[in-house]
PDB file of C-alpha atoms in Angstrom:
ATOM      1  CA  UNK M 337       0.000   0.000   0.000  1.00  0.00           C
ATOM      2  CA  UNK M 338       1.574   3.496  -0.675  1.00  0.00           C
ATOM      3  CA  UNK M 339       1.025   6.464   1.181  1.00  0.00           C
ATOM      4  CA  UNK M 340      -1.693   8.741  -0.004  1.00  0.00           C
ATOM      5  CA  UNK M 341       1.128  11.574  -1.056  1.00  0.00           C
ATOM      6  CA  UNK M 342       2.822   9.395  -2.998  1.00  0.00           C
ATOM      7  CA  UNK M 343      -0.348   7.981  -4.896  1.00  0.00           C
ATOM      8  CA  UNK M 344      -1.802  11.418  -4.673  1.00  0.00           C
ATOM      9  CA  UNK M 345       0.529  14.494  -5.404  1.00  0.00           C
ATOM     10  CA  UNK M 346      -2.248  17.037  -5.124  1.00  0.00           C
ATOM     11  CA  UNK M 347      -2.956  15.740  -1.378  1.00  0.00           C
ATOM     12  CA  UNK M 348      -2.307  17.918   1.097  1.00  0.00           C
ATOM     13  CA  UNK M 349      -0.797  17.275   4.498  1.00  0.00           C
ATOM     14  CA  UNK M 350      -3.302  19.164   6.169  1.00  0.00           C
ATOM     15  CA  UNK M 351      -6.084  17.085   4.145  1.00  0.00           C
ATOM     16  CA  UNK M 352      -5.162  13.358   5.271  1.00  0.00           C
ATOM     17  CA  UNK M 353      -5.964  13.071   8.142  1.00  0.00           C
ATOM     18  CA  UNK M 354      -7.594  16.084  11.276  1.00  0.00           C
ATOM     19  CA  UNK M 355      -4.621  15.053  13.564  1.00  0.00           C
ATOM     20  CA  UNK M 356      -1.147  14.986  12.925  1.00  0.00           C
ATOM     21  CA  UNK M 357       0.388  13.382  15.553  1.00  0.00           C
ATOM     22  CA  UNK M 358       3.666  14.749  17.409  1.00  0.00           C
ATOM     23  CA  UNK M 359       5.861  12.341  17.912  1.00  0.00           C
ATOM     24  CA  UNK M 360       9.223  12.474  20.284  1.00  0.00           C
ATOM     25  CA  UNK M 361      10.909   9.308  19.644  1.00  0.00           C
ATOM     26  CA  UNK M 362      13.757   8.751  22.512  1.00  0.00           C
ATOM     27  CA  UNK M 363      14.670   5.090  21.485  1.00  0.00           C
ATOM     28  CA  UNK M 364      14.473   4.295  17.870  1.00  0.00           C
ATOM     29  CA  UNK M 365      13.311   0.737  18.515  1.00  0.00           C
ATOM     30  CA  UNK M 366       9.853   2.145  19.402  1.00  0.00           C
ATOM     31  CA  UNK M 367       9.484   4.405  15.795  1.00  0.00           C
ATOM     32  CA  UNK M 368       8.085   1.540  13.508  1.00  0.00           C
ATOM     33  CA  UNK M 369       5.430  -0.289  16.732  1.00  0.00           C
ATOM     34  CA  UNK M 370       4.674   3.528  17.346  1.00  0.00           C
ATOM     35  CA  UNK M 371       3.868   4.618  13.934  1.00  0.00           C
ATOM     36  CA  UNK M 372       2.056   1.031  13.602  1.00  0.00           C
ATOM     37  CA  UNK M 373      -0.078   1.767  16.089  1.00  0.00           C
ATOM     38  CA  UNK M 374      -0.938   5.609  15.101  1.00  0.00           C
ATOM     39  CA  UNK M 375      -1.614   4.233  11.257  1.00  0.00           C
ATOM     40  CA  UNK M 376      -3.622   1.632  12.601  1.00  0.00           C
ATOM     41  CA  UNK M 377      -5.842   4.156  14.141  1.00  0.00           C
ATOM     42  CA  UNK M 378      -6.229   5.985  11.090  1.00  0.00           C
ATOM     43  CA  UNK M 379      -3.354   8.759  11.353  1.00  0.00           C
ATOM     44  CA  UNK M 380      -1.394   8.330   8.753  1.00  0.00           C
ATOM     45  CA  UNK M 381       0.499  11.236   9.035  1.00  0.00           C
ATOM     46  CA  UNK M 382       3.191  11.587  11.547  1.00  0.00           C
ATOM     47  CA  UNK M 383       5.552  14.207  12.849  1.00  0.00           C
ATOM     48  CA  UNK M 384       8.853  13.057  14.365  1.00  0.00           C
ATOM     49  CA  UNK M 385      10.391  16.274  16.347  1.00  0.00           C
ATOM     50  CA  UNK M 386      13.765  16.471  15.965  1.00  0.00           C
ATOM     51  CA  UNK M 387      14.259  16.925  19.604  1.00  0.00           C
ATOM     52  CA  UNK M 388      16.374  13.639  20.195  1.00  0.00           C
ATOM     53  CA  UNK M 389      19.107  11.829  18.898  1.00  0.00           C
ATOM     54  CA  UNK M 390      17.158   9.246  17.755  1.00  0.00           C
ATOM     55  CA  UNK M 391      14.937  11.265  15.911  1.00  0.00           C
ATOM     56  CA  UNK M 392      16.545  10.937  11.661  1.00  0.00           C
ATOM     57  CA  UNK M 393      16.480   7.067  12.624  1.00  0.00           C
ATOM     58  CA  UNK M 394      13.393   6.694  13.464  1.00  0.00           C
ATOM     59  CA  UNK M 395      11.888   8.264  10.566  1.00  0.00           C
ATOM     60  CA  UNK M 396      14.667   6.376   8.583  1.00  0.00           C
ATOM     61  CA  UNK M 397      12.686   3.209   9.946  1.00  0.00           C
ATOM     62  CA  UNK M 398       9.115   4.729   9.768  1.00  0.00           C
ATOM     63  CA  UNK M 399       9.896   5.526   6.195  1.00  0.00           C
ATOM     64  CA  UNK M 400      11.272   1.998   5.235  1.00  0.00           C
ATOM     65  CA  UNK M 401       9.073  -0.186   7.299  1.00  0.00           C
ATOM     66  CA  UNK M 402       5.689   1.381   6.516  1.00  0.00           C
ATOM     67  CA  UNK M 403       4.783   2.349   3.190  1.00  0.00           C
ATOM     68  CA  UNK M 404       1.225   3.398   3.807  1.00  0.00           C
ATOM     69  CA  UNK M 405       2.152   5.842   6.605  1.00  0.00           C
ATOM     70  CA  UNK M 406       3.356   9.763   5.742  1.00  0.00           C
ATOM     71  CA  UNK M 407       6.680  10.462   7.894  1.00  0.00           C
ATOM     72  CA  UNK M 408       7.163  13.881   8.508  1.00  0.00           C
ATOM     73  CA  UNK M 409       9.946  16.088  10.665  1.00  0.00           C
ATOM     74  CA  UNK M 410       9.323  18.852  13.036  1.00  0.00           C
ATOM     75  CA  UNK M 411      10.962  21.257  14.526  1.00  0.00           C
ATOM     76  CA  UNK M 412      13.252  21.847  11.334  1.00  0.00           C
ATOM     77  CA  UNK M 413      15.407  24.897  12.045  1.00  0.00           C
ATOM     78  CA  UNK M 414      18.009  24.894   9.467  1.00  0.00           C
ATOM     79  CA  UNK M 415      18.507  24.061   5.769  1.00  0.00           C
ATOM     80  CA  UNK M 416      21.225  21.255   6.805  1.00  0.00           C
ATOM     81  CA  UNK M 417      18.277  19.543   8.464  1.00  0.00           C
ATOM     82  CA  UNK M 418      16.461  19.832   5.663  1.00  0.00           C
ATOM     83  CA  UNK M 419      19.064  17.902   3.766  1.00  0.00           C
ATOM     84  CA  UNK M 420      19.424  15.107   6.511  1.00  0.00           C
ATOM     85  CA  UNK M 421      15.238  14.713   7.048  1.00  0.00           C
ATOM     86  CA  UNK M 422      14.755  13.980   3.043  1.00  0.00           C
ATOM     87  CA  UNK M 423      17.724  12.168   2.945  1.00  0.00           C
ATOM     88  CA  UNK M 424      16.283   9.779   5.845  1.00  0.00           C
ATOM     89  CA  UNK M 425      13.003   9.749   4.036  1.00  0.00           C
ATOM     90  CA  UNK M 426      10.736  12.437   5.704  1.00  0.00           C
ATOM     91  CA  UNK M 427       8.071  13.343   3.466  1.00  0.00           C
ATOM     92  CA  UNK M 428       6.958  16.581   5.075  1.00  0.00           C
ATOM     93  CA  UNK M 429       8.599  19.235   7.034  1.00  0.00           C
ATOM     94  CA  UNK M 430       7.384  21.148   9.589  1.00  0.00           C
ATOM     95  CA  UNK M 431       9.503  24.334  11.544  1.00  0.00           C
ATOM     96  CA  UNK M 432       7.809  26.240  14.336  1.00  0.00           C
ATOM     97  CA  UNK M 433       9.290  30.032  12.365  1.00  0.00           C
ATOM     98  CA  UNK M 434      10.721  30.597   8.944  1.00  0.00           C
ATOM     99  CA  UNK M 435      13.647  32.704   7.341  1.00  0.00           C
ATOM    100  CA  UNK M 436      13.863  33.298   3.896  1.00  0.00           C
ATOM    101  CA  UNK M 437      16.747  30.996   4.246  1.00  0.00           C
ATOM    102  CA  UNK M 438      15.176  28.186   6.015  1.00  0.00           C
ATOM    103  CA  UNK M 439      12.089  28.774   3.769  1.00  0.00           C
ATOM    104  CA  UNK M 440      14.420  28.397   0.825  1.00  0.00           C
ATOM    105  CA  UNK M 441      15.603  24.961   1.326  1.00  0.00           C
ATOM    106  CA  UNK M 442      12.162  23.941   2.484  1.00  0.00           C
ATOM    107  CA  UNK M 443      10.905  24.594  -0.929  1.00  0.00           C
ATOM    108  CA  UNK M 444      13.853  23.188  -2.876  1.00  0.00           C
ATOM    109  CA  UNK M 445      13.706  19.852  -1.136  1.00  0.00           C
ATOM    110  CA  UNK M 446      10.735  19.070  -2.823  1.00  0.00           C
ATOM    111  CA  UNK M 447       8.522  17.773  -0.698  1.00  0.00           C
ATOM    112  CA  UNK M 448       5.319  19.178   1.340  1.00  0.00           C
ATOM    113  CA  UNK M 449       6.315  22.163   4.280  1.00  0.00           C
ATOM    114  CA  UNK M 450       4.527  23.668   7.127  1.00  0.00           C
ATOM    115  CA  UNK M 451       6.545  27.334   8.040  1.00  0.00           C
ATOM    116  CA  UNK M 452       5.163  28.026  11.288  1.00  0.00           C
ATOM    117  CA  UNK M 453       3.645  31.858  11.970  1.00  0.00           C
ATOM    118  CA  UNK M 454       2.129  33.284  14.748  1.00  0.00           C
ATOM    119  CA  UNK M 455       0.966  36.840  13.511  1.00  0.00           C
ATOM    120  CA  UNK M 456      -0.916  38.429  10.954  1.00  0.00           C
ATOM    121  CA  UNK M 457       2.228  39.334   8.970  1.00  0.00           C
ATOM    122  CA  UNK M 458       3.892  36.242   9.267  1.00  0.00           C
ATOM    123  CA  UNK M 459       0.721  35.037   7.185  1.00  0.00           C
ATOM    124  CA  UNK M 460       1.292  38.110   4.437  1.00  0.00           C
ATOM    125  CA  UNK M 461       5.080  37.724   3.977  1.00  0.00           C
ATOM    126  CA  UNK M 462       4.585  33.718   3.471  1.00  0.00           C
ATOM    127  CA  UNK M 463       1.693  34.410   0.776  1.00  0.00           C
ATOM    128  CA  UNK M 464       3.618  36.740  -0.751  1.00  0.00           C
ATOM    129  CA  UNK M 465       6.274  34.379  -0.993  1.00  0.00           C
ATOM    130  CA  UNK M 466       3.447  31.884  -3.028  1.00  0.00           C
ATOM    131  CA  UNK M 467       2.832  29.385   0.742  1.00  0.00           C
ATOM    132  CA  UNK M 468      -0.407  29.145   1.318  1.00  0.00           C
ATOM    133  CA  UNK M 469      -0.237  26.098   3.941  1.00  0.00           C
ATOM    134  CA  UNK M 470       1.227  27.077   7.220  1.00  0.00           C
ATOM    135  CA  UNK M 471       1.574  25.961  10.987  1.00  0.00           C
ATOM    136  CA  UNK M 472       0.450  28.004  13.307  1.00  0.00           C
ATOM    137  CA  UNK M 473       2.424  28.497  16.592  1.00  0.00           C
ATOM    138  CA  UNK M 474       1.742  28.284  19.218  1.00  0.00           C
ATOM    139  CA  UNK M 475      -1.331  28.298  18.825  1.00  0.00           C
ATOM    140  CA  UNK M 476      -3.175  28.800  22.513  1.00  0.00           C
ATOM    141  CA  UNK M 477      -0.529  31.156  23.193  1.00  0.00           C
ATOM    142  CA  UNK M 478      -0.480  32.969  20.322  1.00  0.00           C
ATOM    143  CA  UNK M 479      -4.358  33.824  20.411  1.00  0.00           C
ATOM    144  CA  UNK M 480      -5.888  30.511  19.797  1.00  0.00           C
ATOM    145  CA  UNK M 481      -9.316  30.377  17.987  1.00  0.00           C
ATOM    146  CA  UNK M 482      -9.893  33.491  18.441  1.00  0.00           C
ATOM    147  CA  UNK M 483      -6.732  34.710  16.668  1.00  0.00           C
ATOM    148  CA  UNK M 484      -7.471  31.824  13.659  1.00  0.00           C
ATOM    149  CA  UNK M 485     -10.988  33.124  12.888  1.00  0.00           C
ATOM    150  CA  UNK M 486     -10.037  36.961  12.818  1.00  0.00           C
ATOM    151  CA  UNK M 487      -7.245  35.898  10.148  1.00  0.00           C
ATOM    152  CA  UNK M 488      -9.950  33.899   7.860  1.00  0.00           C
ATOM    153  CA  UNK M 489     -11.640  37.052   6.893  1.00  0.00           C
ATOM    154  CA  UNK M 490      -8.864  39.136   5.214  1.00  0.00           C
ATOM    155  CA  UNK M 491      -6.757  36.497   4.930  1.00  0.00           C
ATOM    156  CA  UNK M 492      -8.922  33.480   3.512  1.00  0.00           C
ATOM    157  CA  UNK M 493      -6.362  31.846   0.948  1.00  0.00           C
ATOM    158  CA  UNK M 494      -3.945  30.787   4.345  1.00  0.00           C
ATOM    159  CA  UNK M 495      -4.629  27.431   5.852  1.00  0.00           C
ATOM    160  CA  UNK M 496      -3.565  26.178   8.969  1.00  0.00           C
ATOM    161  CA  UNK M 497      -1.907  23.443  10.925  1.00  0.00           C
ATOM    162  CA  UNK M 498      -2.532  24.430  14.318  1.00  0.00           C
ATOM    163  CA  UNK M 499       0.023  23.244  17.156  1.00  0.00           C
ATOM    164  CA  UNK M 500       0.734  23.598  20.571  1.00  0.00           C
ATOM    165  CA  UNK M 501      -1.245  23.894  23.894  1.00  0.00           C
ATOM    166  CA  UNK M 502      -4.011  21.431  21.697  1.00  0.00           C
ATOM    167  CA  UNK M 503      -5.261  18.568  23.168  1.00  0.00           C
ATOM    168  CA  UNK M 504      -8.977  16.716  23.141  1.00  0.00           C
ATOM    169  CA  UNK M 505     -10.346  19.005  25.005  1.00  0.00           C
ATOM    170  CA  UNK M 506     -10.108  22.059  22.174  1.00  0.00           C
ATOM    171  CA  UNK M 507      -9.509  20.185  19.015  1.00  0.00           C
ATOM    172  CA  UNK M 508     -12.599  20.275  17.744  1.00  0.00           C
ATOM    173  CA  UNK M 509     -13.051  24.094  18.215  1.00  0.00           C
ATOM    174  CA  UNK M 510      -9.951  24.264  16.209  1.00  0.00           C
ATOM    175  CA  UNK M 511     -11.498  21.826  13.431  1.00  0.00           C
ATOM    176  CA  UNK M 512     -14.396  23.908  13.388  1.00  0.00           C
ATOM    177  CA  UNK M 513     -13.133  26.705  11.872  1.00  0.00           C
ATOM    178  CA  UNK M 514     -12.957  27.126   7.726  1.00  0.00           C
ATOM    179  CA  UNK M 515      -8.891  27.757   7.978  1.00  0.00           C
ATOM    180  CA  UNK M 516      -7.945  24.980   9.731  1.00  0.00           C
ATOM    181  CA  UNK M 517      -7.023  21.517   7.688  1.00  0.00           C
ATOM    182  CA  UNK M 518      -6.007  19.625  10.640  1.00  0.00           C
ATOM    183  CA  UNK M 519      -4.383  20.316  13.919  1.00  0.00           C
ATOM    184  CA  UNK M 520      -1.352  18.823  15.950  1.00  0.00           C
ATOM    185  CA  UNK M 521      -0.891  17.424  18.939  1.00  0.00           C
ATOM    186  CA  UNK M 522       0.361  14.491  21.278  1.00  0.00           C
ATOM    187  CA  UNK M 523      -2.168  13.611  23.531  1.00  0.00           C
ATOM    188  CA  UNK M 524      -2.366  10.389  21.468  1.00  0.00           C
ATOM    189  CA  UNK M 525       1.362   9.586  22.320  1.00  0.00           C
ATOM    190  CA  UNK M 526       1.133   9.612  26.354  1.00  0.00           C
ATOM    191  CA  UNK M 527       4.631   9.390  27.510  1.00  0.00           C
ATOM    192  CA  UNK M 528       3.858   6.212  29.904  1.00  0.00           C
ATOM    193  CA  UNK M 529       2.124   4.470  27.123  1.00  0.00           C
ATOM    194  CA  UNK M 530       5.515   4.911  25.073  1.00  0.00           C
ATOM    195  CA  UNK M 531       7.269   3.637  27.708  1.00  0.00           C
ATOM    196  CA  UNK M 532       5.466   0.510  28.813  1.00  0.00           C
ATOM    197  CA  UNK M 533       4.844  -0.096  24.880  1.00  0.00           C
ATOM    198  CA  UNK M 534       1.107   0.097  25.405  1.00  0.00           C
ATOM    199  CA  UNK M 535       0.532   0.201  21.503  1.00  0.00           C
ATOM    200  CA  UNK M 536      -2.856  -0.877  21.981  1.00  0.00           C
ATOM    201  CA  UNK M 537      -3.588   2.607  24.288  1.00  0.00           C
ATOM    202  CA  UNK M 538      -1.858   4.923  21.355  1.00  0.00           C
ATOM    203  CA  UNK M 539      -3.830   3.027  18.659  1.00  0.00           C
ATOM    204  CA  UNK M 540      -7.145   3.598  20.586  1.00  0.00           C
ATOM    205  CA  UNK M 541      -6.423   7.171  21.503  1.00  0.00           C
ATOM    206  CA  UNK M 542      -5.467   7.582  17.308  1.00  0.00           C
ATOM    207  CA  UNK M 543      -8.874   6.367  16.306  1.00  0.00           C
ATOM    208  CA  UNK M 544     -10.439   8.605  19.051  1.00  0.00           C
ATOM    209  CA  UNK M 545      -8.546  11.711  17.478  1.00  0.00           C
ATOM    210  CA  UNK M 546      -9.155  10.195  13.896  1.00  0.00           C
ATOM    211  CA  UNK M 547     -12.370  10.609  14.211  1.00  0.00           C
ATOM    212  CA  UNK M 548     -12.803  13.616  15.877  1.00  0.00           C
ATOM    213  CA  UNK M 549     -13.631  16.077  13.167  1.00  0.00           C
ATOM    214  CA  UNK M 550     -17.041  13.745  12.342  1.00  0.00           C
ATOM    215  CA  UNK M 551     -17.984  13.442  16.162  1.00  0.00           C
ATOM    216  CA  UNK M 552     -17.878  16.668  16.325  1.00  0.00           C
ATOM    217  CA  UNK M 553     -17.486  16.565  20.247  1.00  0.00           C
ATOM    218  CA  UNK M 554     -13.776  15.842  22.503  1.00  0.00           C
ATOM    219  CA  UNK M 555     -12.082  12.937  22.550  1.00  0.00           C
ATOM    220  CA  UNK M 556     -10.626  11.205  25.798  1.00  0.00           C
TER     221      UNK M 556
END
């Protein structure tokens, strides 16, 4: 089975799936049961942070072990990790700001990017700049839902990744509103279930979130 980006070019990140989960991966031999679990729940797409060590190998083994699933990076700060994340197979790329610089290599590595912005002109100078698809954050500091649906008005071509201070208990505001593809979060990824390998918690807690847009209510 291939992933839907690769059997779909005109796919967007923000349109597979309404959670992208965010993913710290300490040991790599968790990655592969991790993302397992998260695809079996119907999340295909998947952020590993490149907050660890352990982070280019485990989307190195996400990438090679699971076809059907949509490895991303986060927290990509320079173009040299741009270079290292495609290299290990990330198919996405995610950074919390943007410089022309960083934006640069982001574009030339050919595959799907989220630049993260938190104002108003953030949003303008990316648009200018032809990006239309954009993380926003953080987003419950930043001004939340609040700040998201004063932007749709004057600013309707930008859509949104929301991430950061969202969990089940506001996702769905955040799905509700026309600018907002899908949000991020790691509520799904509990840091005890990653340690006692409870993939059968993270794959229940990924259907919960995958279907959270269509319940239209929190998940727990």
């Amino acid at each position: 089975m291939t992933s839907p980006l690769s059997s779909s070019p005109a796919v967007s990140v923000l349109d597979l799936a309404p959670v992208v989960p965010v993913v710290v991966v300490s040991d790599a031999a968790d990655a592969v049961p991790l993302a397992r679990a998260l695809v079996a729940g119907g999340l295909p797409a998947i952020e590993v942070t490149l907050r660890t060590p352990a982070a280019l190998e485990a989307i190195r083994a996400i990438a090679g072990a699971l076809p059907d699933a949509v490895v991303g990076a986060g927290t990509v700060l320079a173009p040299g990790q741009v270079t290292q994340c495609v290299a290990a197979g990330a198919r996405f790329l995610v950074s919390p700001g943007w410089t022309d610089v960083l934006l640069g290599a982001m574009r030339a590595s050919g595959v799907p990017f989220l630049p993260g912005v938190s104002t108003a002109s953030e949003v303008v100078a990316l648009l200018e700049r032809g990006v239309r698809e954009m993380k926003f954050f953080p987003a419950q500091a930043a001004g939340g839902t609040a700040y998201l649906r004063s932007l749709a008005g004057p600013l309707p071509q930008a859509r949104f990744c929301p991430t950061g201070g969202i969990g089940p208990e506001n996702a769905a505001e955040y799905l509700s509103l026309p600018n907002v593809g899908c949000v991020g979060g790691s509520w799904m990824v509990p840091a005890d279930a990653v340690a006692a390998r409870d993939w059968a918690r993270v794959e229940a807690l990924a259907r919960a979130a995958a279907g959270l847009r269509d319940a239209g209510g929190t998940c727990r």
